[in-house]
DNA sequence: TGATATTAAATCGTGCACGATTAAATCGTC
DNA sequence: GACGATTTAATCGTGCACGATTTAATATCA
């Protein structure tokens, strides 16, 4: 243990207290995110998707031809993260990537028929996960709203 | 857009709805975790720490000689994640790693005096972050408690 | 029109995060 | 006391996530 008598008691105690509270806060978020990812993993394995890939597919299932930039905005991710992820989805035949003829700086990402069909396979993922989460539904909605307001 | 008239309207709508709700839930957590990490980044850069390294240091500042296993339990991380992270902290002179003489399977991680001293530098990080988060304090506590119950 | 600025995606290097595997030490039971 | 089972870290390969930089295309305006 690190409990030595400090030369400046109150300042040291303040430090300890500040770092402890902070820890509880960022720890909870960090751990929850990791745990949820782990919870999804076995469900998504059946679909051949990782967790971030699943999120990208969710976005595409809502509106399919999207530019990389629009996807990045929806997912809050940089192109340096998305480009390799999309290439892996393309390698699996789930999406197609092609330059926008109207503006060749843009790359348009579109679901293939395979990618569209995968939505049916993914249909039961949410409820399966909710079972594993084992949390009242209303709490989930509440939690979601609070998370949305976090660090905008 | 993907709005074709479905052959089985209700089932298809159910799928859409299920995936939409799920998205809101996992998206919020995923995005919040990424955003908070980004928020910490500039603050921690001054300390020469990454966000996971900071969390590991927080744990060590609370109780310094700890085994890798104990750290992993506190952080909810595997040795495959921790070992390289701890090696980087060791390379920076913040921690020391040595085999436990009583059980040579274990590796004991201890703060160096430099690592202990860094706590003073880190003292103001929590309040700086809270300012940037710009969220009522009570909401944070509430959020933290809910996150803790998530996916245990 | 032609130089300059801006935009969009890709590339590169660093650091997580995990599962699977490995290597070594210790434990249990006989 | 030996030997199989268990425990503990480390290693390896894959896939994010980001900042910084690069490349190419488009926009701007003197």
mmCIF file of C-alpha atoms (C1' of nucleotides) in Angstrom:
data_model
loop_
_atom_site.group_PDB
_atom_site.id
_atom_site.type_symbol
_atom_site.label_atom_id
_atom_site.label_comp_id
_atom_site.label_asym_id
_atom_site.label_seq_id
_atom_site.Cartn_x
_atom_site.Cartn_y
_atom_site.Cartn_z
ATOM 1 C CA UNK A 1 0.000 0.000 0.000
ATOM 2 C CA UNK A 2 0.958 3.607 -0.549
ATOM 3 C CA UNK A 3 -0.310 5.069 2.690
ATOM 4 C CA UNK A 4 2.558 7.170 3.927
ATOM 5 C CA UNK A 5 1.890 10.207 6.056
ATOM 6 C CA UNK A 6 2.061 13.061 3.540
ATOM 7 C CA UNK A 7 4.040 16.216 4.206
ATOM 8 C CA UNK A 8 1.080 18.352 3.092
ATOM 9 C CA UNK A 9 -1.927 16.365 4.226
ATOM 10 C CA UNK A 10 -4.836 18.232 2.655
ATOM 11 C CA UNK A 11 -3.279 18.765 -0.744
ATOM 12 C CA UNK A 12 -2.273 15.127 -0.964
ATOM 13 C CA UNK A 13 -5.712 14.011 0.128
ATOM 14 C CA UNK A 14 -7.292 16.244 -2.463
ATOM 15 C CA UNK A 15 -5.152 14.629 -5.118
ATOM 16 C CA UNK A 16 -6.119 11.173 -4.015
ATOM 17 C CA UNK A 17 -9.780 12.101 -3.920
ATOM 18 C CA UNK A 18 -9.739 13.820 -7.296
ATOM 19 C CA UNK A 19 -8.054 10.894 -8.979
ATOM 20 C CA UNK A 20 -10.323 8.393 -7.295
ATOM 21 C CA UNK A 21 -13.522 10.075 -8.454
ATOM 22 C CA UNK A 22 -12.152 10.520 -11.896
ATOM 23 C CA UNK A 23 -11.228 6.915 -12.012
ATOM 24 C CA UNK A 24 -14.711 5.789 -11.226
ATOM 25 C CA UNK A 25 -16.033 7.914 -14.035
ATOM 26 C CA UNK A 26 -13.728 7.101 -16.913
ATOM 27 C CA UNK A 27 -13.242 3.535 -15.747
ATOM 28 C CA UNK A 28 -16.922 2.843 -15.901
ATOM 29 C CA UNK A 29 -17.183 4.036 -19.471
ATOM 30 C CA UNK A 30 -14.001 2.337 -20.612
ATOM 31 C CA UNK A 31 -14.923 -0.948 -18.988
ATOM 32 C CA UNK A 32 -18.529 -0.862 -20.150
ATOM 33 C CA UNK A 33 -17.468 -0.285 -23.742
ATOM 34 C CA UNK A 34 -14.995 -3.162 -23.610
ATOM 35 C CA UNK A 35 -17.481 -5.483 -21.955
ATOM 36 C CA UNK A 36 -20.221 -4.710 -24.447
ATOM 37 C CA UNK A 37 -17.833 -5.362 -27.315
ATOM 38 C CA UNK A 38 -16.985 -8.710 -25.767
ATOM 39 C CA UNK A 39 -20.684 -9.438 -25.374
ATOM 40 C CA UNK A 40 -21.332 -8.799 -29.051
ATOM 41 C CA UNK A 41 -18.354 -10.783 -30.258
ATOM 42 C CA UNK A 42 -19.851 -14.306 -30.177
ATOM 43 C CA UNK A 43 -23.110 -13.065 -31.732
ATOM 44 C CA UNK A 44 -21.338 -11.270 -34.548
ATOM 45 C CA UNK A 45 -18.927 -14.091 -35.198
ATOM 46 C CA UNK A 46 -21.833 -15.974 -36.764
ATOM 47 C CA UNK A 47 -22.206 -13.081 -39.218
ATOM 48 C CA UNK A 48 -18.483 -12.814 -39.864
ATOM 49 C CA UNK A 49 -18.449 -9.269 -38.518
ATOM 50 C CA UNK A 50 -16.470 -7.445 -35.871
ATOM 51 C CA UNK A 51 -18.227 -4.969 -33.626
ATOM 52 C CA UNK A 52 -17.165 -1.820 -35.521
ATOM 53 C CA UNK A 53 -17.979 -3.558 -38.794
ATOM 54 C CA UNK A 54 -21.433 -4.334 -37.431
ATOM 55 C CA UNK A 55 -21.950 -0.686 -36.553
ATOM 56 C CA UNK A 56 -20.904 0.339 -40.049
ATOM 57 C CA UNK A 57 -23.344 -2.169 -41.522
ATOM 58 C CA UNK A 58 -26.124 -0.812 -39.303
ATOM 59 C CA UNK A 59 -25.514 2.622 -40.754
ATOM 60 C CA UNK A 60 -25.477 1.264 -44.284
ATOM 61 C CA UNK A 61 -28.634 -0.757 -43.728
ATOM 62 C CA UNK A 62 -30.381 2.489 -42.935
ATOM 63 C CA UNK A 63 -29.193 4.249 -46.077
ATOM 64 C CA UNK A 64 -27.024 2.412 -48.474
ATOM 65 C CA UNK A 65 -25.145 4.526 -50.955
ATOM 66 C CA UNK A 66 -23.089 6.761 -48.706
ATOM 67 C CA UNK A 67 -19.753 8.460 -49.111
ATOM 68 C CA UNK A 68 -16.892 7.552 -46.816
ATOM 69 C CA UNK A 69 -17.170 11.007 -45.341
ATOM 70 C CA UNK A 70 -20.856 10.596 -44.537
ATOM 71 C CA UNK A 71 -20.135 7.225 -42.928
ATOM 72 C CA UNK A 72 -17.360 8.788 -40.914
ATOM 73 C CA UNK A 73 -19.706 11.462 -39.676
ATOM 74 C CA UNK A 74 -22.363 8.949 -38.726
ATOM 75 C CA UNK A 75 -19.870 6.742 -36.910
ATOM 76 C CA UNK A 76 -17.664 9.555 -35.633
ATOM 77 C CA UNK A 77 -14.581 7.955 -37.147
ATOM 78 C CA UNK A 78 -11.689 9.196 -39.273
ATOM 79 C CA UNK A 79 -10.959 7.994 -42.776
ATOM 80 C CA UNK A 80 -7.811 6.397 -41.418
ATOM 81 C CA UNK A 81 -10.048 4.092 -39.433
ATOM 82 C CA UNK A 82 -12.807 3.624 -41.967
ATOM 83 C CA UNK A 83 -10.814 2.960 -45.117
ATOM 84 C CA UNK A 84 -9.273 -0.328 -43.953
ATOM 85 C CA UNK A 85 -12.527 -1.390 -42.288
ATOM 86 C CA UNK A 86 -14.464 -0.791 -45.514
ATOM 87 C CA UNK A 87 -11.846 -2.631 -47.516
ATOM 88 C CA UNK A 88 -12.380 -5.654 -45.285
ATOM 89 C CA UNK A 89 -16.133 -5.425 -45.783
ATOM 90 C CA UNK A 90 -15.488 -5.160 -49.514
ATOM 91 C CA UNK A 91 -13.214 -8.201 -49.416
ATOM 92 C CA UNK A 92 -16.107 -10.098 -47.837
ATOM 93 C CA UNK A 93 -18.376 -8.986 -50.655
ATOM 94 C CA UNK A 94 -20.681 -7.009 -48.374
ATOM 95 C CA UNK A 95 -20.050 -3.567 -49.852
ATOM 96 C CA UNK A 96 -18.774 -1.988 -53.033
ATOM 97 C CA UNK A 97 -16.470 1.039 -53.177
ATOM 98 C CA UNK A 98 -16.235 3.287 -56.174
ATOM 99 C CA UNK A 99 -15.291 6.871 -56.927
ATOM 100 C CA UNK A 100 -18.105 9.350 -57.329
ATOM 101 C CA UNK A 101 -18.076 10.315 -61.042
ATOM 102 C CA UNK A 102 -19.395 13.774 -60.130
ATOM 103 C CA UNK A 103 -16.579 14.434 -57.685
ATOM 104 C CA UNK A 104 -13.714 12.040 -57.924
ATOM 105 C CA UNK A 105 -12.397 12.971 -54.512
ATOM 106 C CA UNK A 106 -15.327 11.142 -52.983
ATOM 107 C CA UNK A 107 -15.676 7.385 -52.619
ATOM 108 C CA UNK A 108 -19.175 5.966 -52.614
ATOM 109 C CA UNK A 109 -19.844 2.922 -50.458
ATOM 110 C CA UNK A 110 -22.862 0.821 -51.398
ATOM 111 C CA UNK A 111 -24.248 -2.415 -50.032
ATOM 112 C CA UNK A 112 -24.081 -5.397 -52.343
ATOM 113 C CA UNK A 113 -27.016 -7.788 -52.473
ATOM 114 C CA UNK A 114 -25.047 -9.998 -50.092
ATOM 115 C CA UNK A 115 -24.603 -7.106 -47.722
ATOM 116 C CA UNK A 116 -28.269 -6.255 -47.895
ATOM 117 C CA UNK A 117 -29.229 -9.874 -47.320
ATOM 118 C CA UNK A 118 -27.073 -10.055 -44.218
ATOM 119 C CA UNK A 119 -29.546 -7.769 -42.504
ATOM 120 C CA UNK A 120 -31.916 -10.680 -42.101
ATOM 121 C CA UNK A 121 -29.176 -12.680 -40.374
ATOM 122 C CA UNK A 122 -28.504 -9.740 -38.079
ATOM 123 C CA UNK A 123 -32.154 -9.388 -37.208
ATOM 124 C CA UNK A 124 -32.026 -11.292 -33.958
ATOM 125 C CA UNK A 125 -28.764 -9.806 -32.691
ATOM 126 C CA UNK A 126 -30.357 -6.926 -30.763
ATOM 127 C CA UNK A 127 -32.723 -9.042 -28.734
ATOM 128 C CA UNK A 128 -30.056 -11.676 -28.108
ATOM 129 C CA UNK A 129 -27.833 -8.961 -26.767
ATOM 130 C CA UNK A 130 -30.540 -7.417 -24.664
ATOM 131 C CA UNK A 131 -31.039 -10.792 -23.017
ATOM 132 C CA UNK A 132 -27.373 -10.996 -22.156
ATOM 133 C CA UNK A 133 -27.307 -7.441 -20.901
ATOM 134 C CA UNK A 134 -30.102 -8.306 -18.523
ATOM 135 C CA UNK A 135 -31.076 -4.690 -17.887
ATOM 136 C CA UNK A 136 -34.556 -3.152 -17.737
ATOM 137 C CA UNK A 137 -35.473 -1.671 -21.110
ATOM 138 C CA UNK A 138 -36.255 1.753 -19.749
ATOM 139 C CA UNK A 139 -32.840 1.977 -18.126
ATOM 140 C CA UNK A 140 -31.277 1.350 -21.491
ATOM 141 C CA UNK A 141 -33.111 4.259 -23.058
ATOM 142 C CA UNK A 142 -32.138 6.475 -20.193
ATOM 143 C CA UNK A 143 -28.526 5.410 -20.386
ATOM 144 C CA UNK A 144 -28.466 6.004 -24.122
ATOM 145 C CA UNK A 145 -29.769 9.538 -23.758
ATOM 146 C CA UNK A 146 -27.173 10.394 -21.168
ATOM 147 C CA UNK A 147 -24.371 8.927 -23.250
ATOM 148 C CA UNK A 148 -25.478 10.976 -26.233
ATOM 149 C CA UNK A 149 -24.957 14.179 -24.304
ATOM 150 C CA UNK A 150 -21.492 13.069 -23.254
ATOM 151 C CA UNK A 151 -18.611 14.858 -24.918
ATOM 152 C CA UNK A 152 -20.376 16.302 -27.931
ATOM 153 C CA UNK B 1 -32.549 5.027 -49.873
ATOM 154 C CA UNK B 2 -33.504 1.436 -49.323
ATOM 155 C CA UNK B 3 -37.234 1.803 -49.054
ATOM 156 C CA UNK B 4 -38.647 -0.917 -51.237
ATOM 157 C CA UNK B 5 -42.043 -2.357 -50.515
ATOM 158 C CA UNK B 6 -41.260 -5.517 -48.580
ATOM 159 C CA UNK B 7 -42.911 -8.807 -49.404
ATOM 160 C CA UNK B 8 -43.649 -9.417 -45.723
ATOM 161 C CA UNK B 9 -44.231 -5.937 -44.371
ATOM 162 C CA UNK B 10 -44.428 -6.532 -40.638
ATOM 163 C CA UNK B 11 -41.440 -8.842 -40.384
ATOM 164 C CA UNK B 12 -39.287 -6.460 -42.380
ATOM 165 C CA UNK B 13 -40.423 -3.520 -40.322
ATOM 166 C CA UNK B 14 -39.663 -5.408 -37.174
ATOM 167 C CA UNK B 15 -36.145 -6.008 -38.431
ATOM 168 C CA UNK B 16 -35.664 -2.358 -39.239
ATOM 169 C CA UNK B 17 -37.002 -1.309 -35.885
ATOM 170 C CA UNK B 18 -34.956 -3.832 -33.938
ATOM 171 C CA UNK B 19 -31.748 -2.813 -35.650
ATOM 172 C CA UNK B 20 -32.512 0.860 -35.230
ATOM 173 C CA UNK B 21 -33.049 0.614 -31.487
ATOM 174 C CA UNK B 22 -29.999 -1.501 -31.080
ATOM 175 C CA UNK B 23 -27.989 0.974 -33.029
ATOM 176 C CA UNK B 24 -28.944 3.810 -30.778
ATOM 177 C CA UNK B 25 -27.869 1.793 -27.784
ATOM 178 C CA UNK B 26 -24.509 0.421 -28.830
ATOM 179 C CA UNK B 27 -23.706 3.492 -30.890
ATOM 180 C CA UNK B 28 -24.101 5.762 -27.931
ATOM 181 C CA UNK B 29 -21.696 3.726 -25.823
ATOM 182 C CA UNK B 30 -19.187 3.234 -28.615
ATOM 183 C CA UNK B 31 -19.225 6.894 -29.570
ATOM 184 C CA UNK B 32 -19.092 8.139 -26.002
ATOM 185 C CA UNK B 33 -16.072 5.978 -25.222
ATOM 186 C CA UNK B 34 -14.236 7.209 -28.315
ATOM 187 C CA UNK B 35 -15.123 10.817 -27.650
ATOM 188 C CA UNK B 36 -14.009 10.678 -24.045
ATOM 189 C CA UNK B 37 -10.704 9.133 -25.088
ATOM 190 C CA UNK B 38 -10.233 11.987 -27.556
ATOM 191 C CA UNK B 39 -11.073 14.461 -24.817
ATOM 192 C CA UNK B 40 -8.408 13.032 -22.532
ATOM 193 C CA UNK B 41 -5.752 12.849 -25.218
ATOM 194 C CA UNK B 42 -4.495 16.450 -25.129
ATOM 195 C CA UNK B 43 -4.510 16.493 -21.317
ATOM 196 C CA UNK B 44 -2.558 13.267 -21.051
ATOM 197 C CA UNK B 45 -0.090 14.196 -23.752
ATOM 198 C CA UNK B 46 1.440 16.608 -21.245
ATOM 199 C CA UNK B 47 2.072 13.615 -18.968
ATOM 200 C CA UNK B 48 3.360 11.428 -21.779
ATOM 201 C CA UNK B 49 0.543 8.958 -21.195
ATOM 202 C CA UNK B 50 -2.116 7.411 -23.379
ATOM 203 C CA UNK B 51 -5.607 6.947 -22.008
ATOM 204 C CA UNK B 52 -5.235 3.235 -21.100
ATOM 205 C CA UNK B 53 -1.825 3.975 -19.619
ATOM 206 C CA UNK B 54 -3.422 6.698 -17.504
ATOM 207 C CA UNK B 55 -6.019 4.243 -16.239
ATOM 208 C CA UNK B 56 -3.294 1.759 -15.350
ATOM 209 C CA UNK B 57 -1.410 4.477 -13.480
ATOM 210 C CA UNK B 58 -4.591 5.419 -11.601
ATOM 211 C CA UNK B 59 -4.847 1.846 -10.389
ATOM 212 C CA UNK B 60 -1.190 1.774 -9.405
ATOM 213 C CA UNK B 61 -1.431 5.113 -7.616
ATOM 214 C CA UNK B 62 -4.045 3.537 -5.402
ATOM 215 C CA UNK B 63 -1.935 0.514 -4.532
ATOM 216 C CA UNK B 64 1.478 0.209 -5.958
ATOM 217 C CA UNK B 65 3.029 -3.234 -5.840
ATOM 218 C CA UNK B 66 0.516 -5.291 -7.797
ATOM 219 C CA UNK B 67 0.814 -8.389 -9.918
ATOM 220 C CA UNK B 68 -0.042 -8.274 -13.598
ATOM 221 C CA UNK B 69 -3.013 -10.474 -12.824
ATOM 222 C CA UNK B 70 -4.334 -8.104 -10.175
ATOM 223 C CA UNK B 71 -3.933 -5.179 -12.546
ATOM 224 C CA UNK B 72 -5.749 -7.106 -15.230
ATOM 225 C CA UNK B 73 -8.610 -7.780 -12.870
ATOM 226 C CA UNK B 74 -8.831 -4.133 -11.841
ATOM 227 C CA UNK B 75 -8.755 -2.929 -15.433
ATOM 228 C CA UNK B 76 -10.667 -5.852 -16.905
ATOM 229 C CA UNK B 77 -7.912 -6.509 -19.415
ATOM 230 C CA UNK B 78 -6.041 -9.587 -20.603
ATOM 231 C CA UNK B 79 -2.313 -10.103 -20.139
ATOM 232 C CA UNK B 80 -1.962 -9.846 -23.899
ATOM 233 C CA UNK B 81 -3.098 -6.246 -23.598
ATOM 234 C CA UNK B 82 -1.367 -5.392 -20.349
ATOM 235 C CA UNK B 83 2.081 -6.824 -20.939
ATOM 236 C CA UNK B 84 3.017 -4.502 -23.815
ATOM 237 C CA UNK B 85 1.368 -1.542 -22.095
ATOM 238 C CA UNK B 86 3.358 -2.174 -18.916
ATOM 239 C CA UNK B 87 6.547 -2.557 -20.920
ATOM 240 C CA UNK B 88 5.965 0.887 -22.363
ATOM 241 C CA UNK B 89 5.419 2.322 -18.892
ATOM 242 C CA UNK B 90 8.604 0.587 -17.814
ATOM 243 C CA UNK B 91 10.489 2.019 -20.784
ATOM 244 C CA UNK B 92 9.395 5.459 -19.594
ATOM 245 C CA UNK B 93 10.721 4.709 -16.132
ATOM 246 C CA UNK B 94 7.307 4.933 -14.481
ATOM 247 C CA UNK B 95 7.078 1.344 -13.275
ATOM 248 C CA UNK B 96 9.324 -1.599 -12.514
ATOM 249 C CA UNK B 97 8.551 -5.194 -13.457
ATOM 250 C CA UNK B 98 10.087 -8.129 -11.674
ATOM 251 C CA UNK B 99 9.264 -11.763 -10.983
ATOM 252 C CA UNK B 100 7.783 -12.580 -7.615
ATOM 253 C CA UNK B 101 10.484 -14.561 -5.768
ATOM 254 C CA UNK B 102 7.766 -16.453 -3.872
ATOM 255 C CA UNK B 103 6.018 -17.545 -7.064
ATOM 256 C CA UNK B 104 7.996 -17.048 -10.198
ATOM 257 C CA UNK B 105 4.944 -17.340 -12.397
ATOM 258 C CA UNK B 106 3.858 -13.923 -11.155
ATOM 259 C CA UNK B 107 5.246 -10.594 -12.267
ATOM 260 C CA UNK B 108 5.104 -7.770 -9.776
ATOM 261 C CA UNK B 109 4.573 -4.267 -11.083
ATOM 262 C CA UNK B 110 5.678 -1.419 -8.817
ATOM 263 C CA UNK B 111 5.724 2.335 -9.263
ATOM 264 C CA UNK B 112 9.140 3.944 -9.425
ATOM 265 C CA UNK B 113 9.701 7.225 -7.656
ATOM 266 C CA UNK B 114 9.188 8.895 -11.037
ATOM 267 C CA UNK B 115 5.893 7.087 -11.461
ATOM 268 C CA UNK B 116 4.785 8.076 -7.999
ATOM 269 C CA UNK B 117 5.812 11.688 -8.593
ATOM 270 C CA UNK B 118 3.752 11.819 -11.776
ATOM 271 C CA UNK B 119 0.645 11.681 -9.647
ATOM 272 C CA UNK B 120 1.135 15.330 -8.750
ATOM 273 C CA UNK B 121 1.244 16.230 -12.432
ATOM 274 C CA UNK B 122 -1.950 14.269 -12.997
ATOM 275 C CA UNK B 123 -3.709 15.982 -10.138
ATOM 276 C CA UNK B 124 -5.523 18.556 -12.232
ATOM 277 C CA UNK B 125 -6.549 16.210 -15.040
ATOM 278 C CA UNK B 126 -9.928 15.253 -13.559
ATOM 279 C CA UNK B 127 -11.200 18.780 -13.094
ATOM 280 C CA UNK B 128 -9.858 19.855 -16.464
ATOM 281 C CA UNK B 129 -11.778 17.011 -18.018
ATOM 282 C CA UNK B 130 -14.939 17.741 -16.087
ATOM 283 C CA UNK B 131 -14.838 21.276 -17.468
ATOM 284 C CA UNK B 132 -14.642 19.961 -21.005
ATOM 285 C CA UNK B 133 -17.380 17.438 -20.411
ATOM 286 C CA UNK B 134 -19.640 20.248 -19.309
ATOM 287 C CA UNK B 135 -22.124 17.955 -17.580
ATOM 288 C CA UNK B 136 -23.804 18.393 -14.186
ATOM 289 C CA UNK B 137 -21.851 16.516 -11.522
ATOM 290 C CA UNK B 138 -24.824 14.539 -10.296
ATOM 291 C CA UNK B 139 -25.522 13.255 -13.791
ATOM 292 C CA UNK B 140 -21.978 11.916 -13.926
ATOM 293 C CA UNK B 141 -22.457 9.930 -10.763
ATOM 294 C CA UNK B 142 -25.710 8.575 -12.021
ATOM 295 C CA UNK B 143 -24.205 7.658 -15.383
ATOM 296 C CA UNK B 144 -21.295 5.946 -13.689
ATOM 297 C CA UNK B 145 -23.566 3.796 -11.553
ATOM 298 C CA UNK B 146 -25.575 2.692 -14.569
ATOM 299 C CA UNK B 147 -22.466 1.896 -16.550
ATOM 300 C CA UNK B 148 -21.156 -0.214 -13.710
ATOM 301 C CA UNK B 149 -24.177 -2.470 -13.909
ATOM 302 C CA UNK B 150 -23.742 -2.850 -17.651
ATOM 303 C CA UNK B 151 -22.526 -6.201 -18.834
ATOM 304 C CA UNK B 152 -21.067 -7.550 -15.639
ATOM 305 C "C1'" DT C 1 -6.445 31.535 -66.916
ATOM 306 C "C1'" DG C 2 -3.583 30.122 -63.730
ATOM 307 C "C1'" DA C 3 -1.693 30.080 -59.018
ATOM 308 C "C1'" DT C 4 -3.403 29.024 -54.500
ATOM 309 C "C1'" DA C 5 -6.441 27.113 -51.166
ATOM 310 C "C1'" DT C 6 -9.531 23.685 -49.790
ATOM 311 C "C1'" DT C 7 -11.510 19.186 -49.611
ATOM 312 C "C1'" DA C 8 -11.672 13.939 -49.609
ATOM 313 C "C1'" DA C 9 -9.737 9.761 -49.047
ATOM 314 C "C1'" DA C 10 -5.719 6.975 -48.483
ATOM 315 C "C1'" DT C 11 -1.334 5.876 -46.230
ATOM 316 C "C1'" DC C 12 1.826 5.358 -42.411
ATOM 317 C "C1'" DG C 13 3.288 4.698 -37.657
ATOM 318 C "C1'" DT C 14 1.917 3.970 -32.771
ATOM 319 C "C1'" DG C 15 -0.772 1.889 -29.370
ATOM 320 C "C1'" DC C 16 -4.762 -0.795 -27.785
ATOM 321 C "C1'" DA C 17 -7.740 -5.195 -27.220
ATOM 322 C "C1'" DC C 18 -8.602 -9.685 -27.896
ATOM 323 C "C1'" DG C 19 -8.354 -14.949 -28.694
ATOM 324 C "C1'" DA C 20 -5.296 -18.660 -29.224
ATOM 325 C "C1'" DT C 21 -1.173 -20.552 -28.137
ATOM 326 C "C1'" DT C 22 3.091 -21.244 -25.570
ATOM 327 C "C1'" DA C 23 6.387 -21.666 -21.778
ATOM 328 C "C1'" DA C 24 7.424 -21.941 -17.289
ATOM 329 C "C1'" DA C 25 6.393 -22.493 -12.496
ATOM 330 C "C1'" DT C 26 3.558 -24.360 -8.910
ATOM 331 C "C1'" DC C 27 0.077 -27.430 -6.988
ATOM 332 C "C1'" DG C 28 -2.193 -31.980 -5.852
ATOM 333 C "C1'" DT C 29 -2.350 -36.476 -5.436
ATOM 334 C "C1'" DC C 30 -0.617 -40.514 -5.164
ATOM 335 C "C1'" DG D 1 9.291 -37.473 -4.775
ATOM 336 C "C1'" DA D 2 7.279 -37.848 -9.453
ATOM 337 C "C1'" DC D 3 3.849 -36.564 -12.717
ATOM 338 C "C1'" DG D 4 -0.273 -34.718 -14.666
ATOM 339 C "C1'" DA D 5 -3.254 -30.576 -14.006
ATOM 340 C "C1'" DT D 6 -3.490 -25.852 -13.187
ATOM 341 C "C1'" DT D 7 -1.958 -21.173 -13.060
ATOM 342 C "C1'" DT D 8 0.546 -17.045 -14.757
ATOM 343 C "C1'" DA D 9 2.630 -14.152 -18.148
ATOM 344 C "C1'" DA D 10 4.264 -13.660 -22.535
ATOM 345 C "C1'" DT D 11 3.889 -14.093 -27.572
ATOM 346 C "C1'" DC D 12 1.613 -13.896 -32.005
ATOM 347 C "C1'" DG D 13 -1.782 -12.472 -35.442
ATOM 348 C "C1'" DT D 14 -5.923 -9.641 -36.536
ATOM 349 C "C1'" DG D 15 -8.440 -5.579 -36.367
ATOM 350 C "C1'" DC D 16 -9.508 -1.110 -34.643
ATOM 351 C "C1'" DA D 17 -8.531 4.255 -33.657
ATOM 352 C "C1'" DC D 18 -6.028 8.122 -34.154
ATOM 353 C "C1'" DG D 19 -2.783 12.027 -35.697
ATOM 354 C "C1'" DA D 20 0.160 13.432 -39.287
ATOM 355 C "C1'" DT D 21 1.136 13.317 -43.870
ATOM 356 C "C1'" DT D 22 0.285 12.544 -48.765
ATOM 357 C "C1'" DT D 23 -2.127 12.516 -53.132
ATOM 358 C "C1'" DA D 24 -5.452 13.853 -56.099
ATOM 359 C "C1'" DA D 25 -9.445 16.539 -57.380
ATOM 360 C "C1'" DT D 26 -12.102 20.596 -57.082
ATOM 361 C "C1'" DA D 27 -12.982 25.422 -55.819
ATOM 362 C "C1'" DT D 28 -11.610 30.305 -55.600
ATOM 363 C "C1'" DC D 29 -10.237 34.522 -57.129
ATOM 364 C "C1'" DA D 30 -6.764 37.843 -58.663
#
